[in-house]
Amino acid sequence: MSSELTSIRSGSLSAQAFGVIKDAIFTGQIQPGEAIRELHLARSLRVSQATVREALAQLESAGLIVRQANRRTTVTSFTREEVRDRLELRMLLEERAAVLAAARASREDLAELGKLAGGIAEAIAAGDHYEHVQADIRFHRFIWALAGSAILCQTLDHLTTPLFAFLAVIHQASQRQLGTTRPHERIVKAMRGRDEAKIRAEVRAHIEGSYAEFLTSPAETVRAFVEGRIDVS
Amino acid sequence: MSSELTSIRSGSLSAQAFGVIKDAIFTGQIQPGEAIRELHLARSLRVSQATVREALAQLESAGLIVRQANRRTTVTSFTREEVRDRLELRMLLEERAAVLAAARASREDLAELGKLAGGIAEAIAAGDHYEHVQADIRFHRFIWALAGSAILCQTLDHLTTPLFAFLAVIHQASQRQLGTTRPHERIVKAMRGRDEAKIRAEVRAHIEGSYAEFLTSPAETVRAFVEGRIDVS
DNA sequence: ATATTATCGATTATCGATAATTGTGGCATA
DNA sequence: TATGCCACAATTATCGATAATCGATAATAT
């Protein structure tokens, strides 16, 4: 019956390494564009290079890092145009997901979704930047899962995970208060109403808001990560 | 100056291994659902297990194989529902890509696209199944690239690559003649006309046609790969 | 007979060490 | 001064070997 006493928080070494590095990226301990050295990481995590490489392969698959063969590995960074393109595509998919989810969601699902939206507001109120981002991800992931298409969920995950990480660091560095329009609550409300046009409009507004927040970030903060990103060597 | 005499067809060992295994999957030498053993592969490719694992990590990232931790690695197989969901999502993205591409394509681009469509017809006429699939992929990839959004291109690639591989094997096994409606030429023609509604309609028709071809594949062929895929253990 | 545990072969995960690659700075040369 | 070449340090890629894990089967107990 109740198994997994020790293993709840362990998993394979490479999976643990994956988690540690992922958190380091989301918190900005390793910043966008910064290099990751395999042997250094291996020493600091007390594992072998092979284990680190396995973790790096997964991180690359998640889009959180970029590996250049025989050269180096860096944390993913985006130009303004890349952020724009990703958000545009995200809008297309997220609209569909929200509409499908609204059609399939039970009353309990919507209640749970409301709780998740509340969790975001709480994290913001508490000033917990890391928890804010994680709660935001959980909220959206829940909608994606409700949509009932595994591939849609997976695609949105791949599309947005590196973006969440990047924007989290940008915004953390710029120390601004975000999400004051409570767009998540608005989306939940629209889904409750099951009005497709309204749902689409709220989703669009939310993502357009994200883009606006990004664009109005202090220019010097963004530039620090974005500029010189294209390797001219 | 002209370097890369030997290296043109080489690259790293893991990249070569990746290519070999990928081809084996596309040709059906390793069939959907079939297991891949790391040490066996390593011996047959004359490389170490680490190199094979690196290649497998990339193949998993491409969606061509599925790795179950501590258990085994199998070639990706899809249920009918998974094929349907993937094609539905593909339709959404492919429509957008084709519309964007048509708006940005030069006369030369469209000529090149016409050539690629012709290449597909040639491969079909020659009865070269493998080349048919590769030409098909090149055709679509060209459109995606024309769309001008790297992330859209990448997302479509991730979405469709495993699907192309799976359907190629299914259709190869069922020995049927496909693509007789020349849908690719129709798409090119619509793009030449730059009529958005027409482009969308042709793209939809093409993908719906793919799905219909899949659905009407000999049931026993599909069942061989699809059934019992869900691990009940 | 059924359920639980022990054991074994096969396979994956991890390790430590070595080989290959890349960028850099010094040095020679024009 | 500018340019090409070479050794060196740093890093990634690959190797061979060992450890850990899993599934199946055999053994045991109820």
CSV table of C-alpha atoms in Angstrom, one decimal, chain B:
chain,number,residue,atom,x,y,z
B,1,MET,CA,39.8,26.5,-47.5
B,2,SER,CA,37.8,23.4,-48.6
B,3,SER,CA,38.0,21.5,-45.4
B,4,GLU,CA,35.7,18.8,-44.2
B,5,LEU,CA,36.6,16.1,-46.6
B,6,THR,CA,36.0,13.3,-44.2
B,7,SER,CA,33.8,15.1,-41.8
B,8,ILE,CA,31.0,16.0,-44.3
B,9,ARG,CA,29.2,12.8,-43.5
B,10,SER,CA,30.5,12.3,-40.0
B,11,GLY,CA,30.1,14.7,-37.1
B,12,SER,CA,30.3,13.3,-33.6
B,13,LEU,CA,29.9,9.7,-33.0
B,14,SER,CA,26.6,10.2,-31.2
B,15,ALA,CA,25.3,12.3,-34.1
B,16,GLN,CA,26.2,9.5,-36.4
B,17,ALA,CA,24.5,7.0,-34.1
B,18,PHE,CA,21.5,9.3,-34.0
B,19,GLY,CA,21.3,9.3,-37.8
B,20,VAL,CA,21.6,5.6,-38.1
B,21,ILE,CA,18.9,4.9,-35.6
B,22,LYS,CA,16.6,7.5,-37.0
B,23,ASP,CA,16.9,6.0,-40.4
B,24,ALA,CA,16.2,2.5,-38.9
B,25,ILE,CA,13.0,3.9,-37.4
B,26,PHE,CA,11.9,5.6,-40.6
B,27,THR,CA,12.5,2.6,-42.7
B,28,GLY,CA,10.8,0.3,-40.2
B,29,GLN,CA,13.9,-1.7,-39.5
B,30,ILE,CA,13.1,-1.1,-35.9
B,31,GLN,CA,9.3,-1.1,-35.7
B,32,PRO,CA,7.0,1.0,-33.5
B,33,GLY,CA,6.8,-0.5,-30.1
B,34,GLU,CA,9.9,-2.5,-30.5
B,35,ALA,CA,12.6,-2.3,-27.8
B,36,ILE,CA,16.0,-0.8,-28.2
B,37,ARG,CA,18.8,-2.2,-26.0
B,38,GLU,CA,21.7,0.2,-25.4
B,39,LEU,CA,24.5,-2.3,-25.1
B,40,HIS,CA,23.4,-4.3,-28.1
B,41,LEU,CA,23.2,-1.2,-30.2
B,42,ALA,CA,26.6,-0.1,-28.9
B,43,ARG,CA,28.1,-3.4,-30.0
B,44,SER,CA,26.6,-3.3,-33.4
B,45,LEU,CA,27.6,0.3,-34.0
B,46,ARG,CA,31.1,-0.2,-32.5
B,47,VAL,CA,30.7,2.6,-30.0
B,48,SER,CA,30.3,2.8,-26.2
B,49,GLN,CA,27.1,2.7,-24.3
B,50,ALA,CA,27.6,6.4,-23.4
B,51,THR,CA,27.6,7.4,-27.0
B,52,VAL,CA,24.4,5.4,-27.6
B,53,ARG,CA,22.8,7.0,-24.6
B,54,GLU,CA,23.6,10.4,-26.0
B,55,ALA,CA,22.0,9.5,-29.3
B,56,LEU,CA,19.0,8.0,-27.5
B,57,ALA,CA,18.5,11.2,-25.5
B,58,GLN,CA,18.3,13.2,-28.8
B,59,LEU,CA,16.0,10.7,-30.3
B,60,GLU,CA,13.7,10.9,-27.3
B,61,SER,CA,13.8,14.7,-27.5
B,62,ALA,CA,12.7,14.3,-31.2
B,63,GLY,CA,9.9,12.1,-30.0
B,64,LEU,CA,11.0,9.1,-32.0
B,65,ILE,CA,11.6,6.9,-29.0
B,66,VAL,CA,10.2,6.6,-25.5
B,67,ARG,CA,12.5,5.9,-22.6
B,68,GLN,CA,11.1,4.4,-19.4
B,69,ALA,CA,13.5,5.0,-16.6
B,70,ASN,CA,15.3,1.8,-15.5
B,71,ARG,CA,13.1,-0.3,-17.7
B,72,ARG,CA,13.5,0.1,-21.4
B,73,THR,CA,13.4,2.2,-24.6
B,74,THR,CA,10.9,1.6,-27.3
B,75,VAL,CA,10.2,3.1,-30.7
B,76,THR,CA,7.3,5.6,-30.5
B,77,SER,CA,3.9,4.2,-31.4
B,78,PHE,CA,0.6,6.0,-31.5
B,79,THR,CA,-3.0,5.0,-30.8
B,80,ARG,CA,-5.6,6.2,-33.3
B,81,GLU,CA,-6.6,8.9,-30.8
B,82,GLU,CA,-3.0,10.1,-30.5
B,83,VAL,CA,-2.7,10.3,-34.3
B,84,ARG,CA,-6.0,12.3,-34.4
B,85,ASP,CA,-5.0,14.7,-31.7
B,86,ARG,CA,-1.6,15.3,-33.3
B,87,LEU,CA,-3.1,15.9,-36.7
B,88,GLU,CA,-5.7,18.3,-35.3
B,89,LEU,CA,-3.0,20.3,-33.6
B,90,ARG,CA,-0.8,20.1,-36.7
B,91,MET,CA,-3.7,21.5,-38.8
B,92,LEU,CA,-3.9,24.6,-36.5
B,93,LEU,CA,-0.2,25.3,-36.8
B,94,GLU,CA,0.2,24.3,-40.4
B,95,GLU,CA,-2.6,26.6,-41.5
B,96,ARG,CA,-0.9,29.5,-39.8
B,97,ALA,CA,2.5,28.6,-41.2
B,98,ALA,CA,1.2,28.3,-44.8
B,99,VAL,CA,-0.6,31.7,-44.5
B,100,LEU,CA,2.5,33.4,-43.1
B,101,ALA,CA,4.7,31.7,-45.7
B,102,ALA,CA,2.5,32.8,-48.6
B,103,ALA,CA,2.6,36.4,-47.4
B,104,ARG,CA,6.4,36.4,-47.2
B,105,ALA,CA,7.4,34.1,-50.1
B,106,SER,CA,9.3,35.5,-53.1
B,107,ARG,CA,8.7,34.2,-56.6
B,108,GLU,CA,11.8,32.1,-56.3
B,109,ASP,CA,10.6,30.6,-53.0
B,110,LEU,CA,7.4,29.5,-54.6
B,111,ALA,CA,9.3,28.1,-57.6
B,112,GLU,CA,11.5,26.1,-55.2
B,113,LEU,CA,8.4,24.9,-53.3
B,114,GLY,CA,6.9,23.7,-56.6
B,115,LYS,CA,10.1,21.8,-57.2
B,116,LEU,CA,9.9,20.2,-53.8
B,117,ALA,CA,6.3,19.2,-54.5
B,118,GLY,CA,7.4,17.7,-57.8
B,119,GLY,CA,10.1,15.7,-55.9
B,120,ILE,CA,7.3,14.1,-53.9
B,121,ALA,CA,5.5,13.1,-57.0
B,122,GLU,CA,8.7,11.6,-58.5
B,123,ALA,CA,9.4,9.6,-55.4
B,124,ILE,CA,5.8,8.2,-55.5
B,125,ALA,CA,6.2,7.4,-59.2
B,126,ALA,CA,9.5,5.7,-58.5
B,127,GLY,CA,7.8,3.7,-55.7
B,128,ASP,CA,10.5,4.8,-53.4
B,129,HIS,CA,8.7,4.9,-50.1
B,130,TYR,CA,11.5,6.2,-48.0
B,131,GLU,CA,12.3,9.0,-50.4
B,132,HIS,CA,8.6,9.8,-50.6
B,133,VAL,CA,8.4,10.5,-46.9
B,134,GLN,CA,11.7,12.4,-46.8
B,135,ALA,CA,10.6,14.6,-49.7
B,136,ASP,CA,7.2,15.2,-48.0
B,137,ILE,CA,9.1,16.4,-44.9
B,138,ARG,CA,11.3,18.6,-46.9
B,139,PHE,CA,8.3,20.2,-48.6
B,140,HIS,CA,6.6,21.1,-45.4
B,141,ARG,CA,9.7,22.1,-43.6
B,142,PHE,CA,10.3,24.6,-46.4
B,143,ILE,CA,6.9,26.2,-45.8
B,144,TRP,CA,7.5,26.3,-42.1
B,145,ALA,CA,10.9,28.1,-42.6
B,146,LEU,CA,9.2,30.6,-45.0
B,147,ALA,CA,6.8,31.5,-42.3
B,148,GLY,CA,9.6,33.3,-40.6
B,149,SER,CA,9.0,32.2,-37.0
B,150,ALA,CA,11.7,29.9,-35.7
B,151,ILE,CA,9.6,28.7,-32.9
B,152,LEU,CA,6.7,27.8,-35.2
B,153,CYS,CA,9.0,25.9,-37.4
B,154,GLN,CA,10.5,24.1,-34.4
B,155,THR,CA,7.2,23.3,-32.9
B,156,LEU,CA,5.8,21.8,-36.1
B,157,ASP,CA,9.0,19.8,-36.5
B,158,HIS,CA,8.6,18.3,-33.0
B,159,LEU,CA,5.0,17.7,-33.6
B,160,THR,CA,5.2,16.0,-36.9
B,161,THR,CA,8.5,14.1,-37.0
B,162,PRO,CA,7.4,11.1,-34.9
B,163,LEU,CA,4.1,11.2,-36.8
B,164,PHE,CA,5.8,11.0,-40.2
B,165,ALA,CA,7.9,8.1,-39.0
B,166,PHE,CA,5.0,6.2,-37.6
B,167,LEU,CA,2.7,6.7,-40.6
B,168,ALA,CA,5.6,5.9,-42.9
B,169,VAL,CA,6.0,2.5,-41.3
B,170,ILE,CA,2.2,1.9,-41.2
B,171,HIS,CA,1.8,2.7,-44.8
B,172,GLN,CA,4.9,0.9,-45.9
B,173,ALA,CA,3.6,-2.2,-44.2
B,174,SER,CA,0.2,-1.9,-45.8
B,175,GLN,CA,1.7,-1.4,-49.3
B,176,ARG,CA,-0.9,1.2,-50.4
B,177,GLN,CA,-0.5,3.9,-53.0
B,178,LEU,CA,-0.9,7.3,-51.3
B,179,GLY,CA,-1.2,10.9,-52.2
B,180,THR,CA,-3.0,10.4,-55.4
B,181,THR,CA,-4.8,13.8,-55.0
B,182,ARG,CA,-1.5,15.6,-55.3
B,183,PRO,CA,-2.4,17.8,-52.3
B,184,HIS,CA,1.1,19.4,-52.2
B,185,GLU,CA,0.7,20.9,-55.7
B,186,ARG,CA,-2.7,22.2,-54.6
B,187,ILE,CA,-1.2,23.9,-51.6
B,188,VAL,CA,1.5,25.5,-53.7
B,189,LYS,CA,-1.1,26.8,-56.2
B,190,ALA,CA,-3.2,28.3,-53.4
B,191,MET,CA,-0.1,29.9,-52.0
B,192,ARG,CA,0.7,31.4,-55.4
B,193,GLY,CA,-2.8,32.9,-55.4
B,194,ARG,CA,-2.2,34.3,-52.0
B,195,ASP,CA,-5.8,33.7,-51.1
B,196,GLU,CA,-5.8,33.1,-47.3
B,197,ALA,CA,-9.1,31.2,-47.2
B,198,LYS,CA,-8.0,29.0,-50.1
B,199,ILE,CA,-4.7,28.2,-48.5
B,200,ARG,CA,-6.3,27.2,-45.3
B,201,ALA,CA,-8.8,25.0,-47.1
B,202,GLU,CA,-6.1,23.2,-49.0
B,203,VAL,CA,-4.0,22.7,-45.9
B,204,ARG,CA,-7.0,21.4,-44.0
B,205,ALA,CA,-7.9,19.1,-46.9
B,206,HIS,CA,-4.3,17.7,-47.0
B,207,ILE,CA,-4.2,16.9,-43.4
B,208,GLU,CA,-7.7,15.5,-43.3
B,209,GLY,CA,-6.6,13.3,-46.2
B,210,SER,CA,-3.7,12.0,-44.2
B,211,TYR,CA,-6.0,11.1,-41.4
B,212,ALA,CA,-8.4,9.4,-43.7
B,213,GLU,CA,-5.5,7.4,-45.3
B,214,PHE,CA,-4.4,6.4,-41.8
B,215,LEU,CA,-7.9,5.4,-40.8
B,216,THR,CA,-8.5,3.3,-43.9
B,217,SER,CA,-5.2,1.4,-43.5
B,218,PRO,CA,-5.7,-2.3,-43.2
B,219,ALA,CA,-7.0,-2.7,-39.7
B,220,GLU,CA,-4.7,-5.6,-39.0
B,221,THR,CA,-1.6,-3.7,-40.0
B,222,VAL,CA,-2.4,-0.8,-37.7
B,223,ARG,CA,-3.5,-3.1,-34.9
B,224,ALA,CA,-0.2,-4.8,-34.9
B,225,PHE,CA,1.5,-1.6,-33.8
B,226,VAL,CA,-1.2,0.1,-32.0
B,227,GLU,CA,-2.8,-2.6,-29.8
B,228,GLY,CA,-1.4,-3.6,-26.5
B,229,ARG,CA,0.7,-0.4,-26.6
B,230,ILE,CA,-0.6,0.8,-23.3
B,231,ASP,CA,1.5,-1.0,-20.7
B,232,VAL,CA,-0.9,-2.6,-18.3
B,233,SER,CA,1.8,-4.1,-16.0
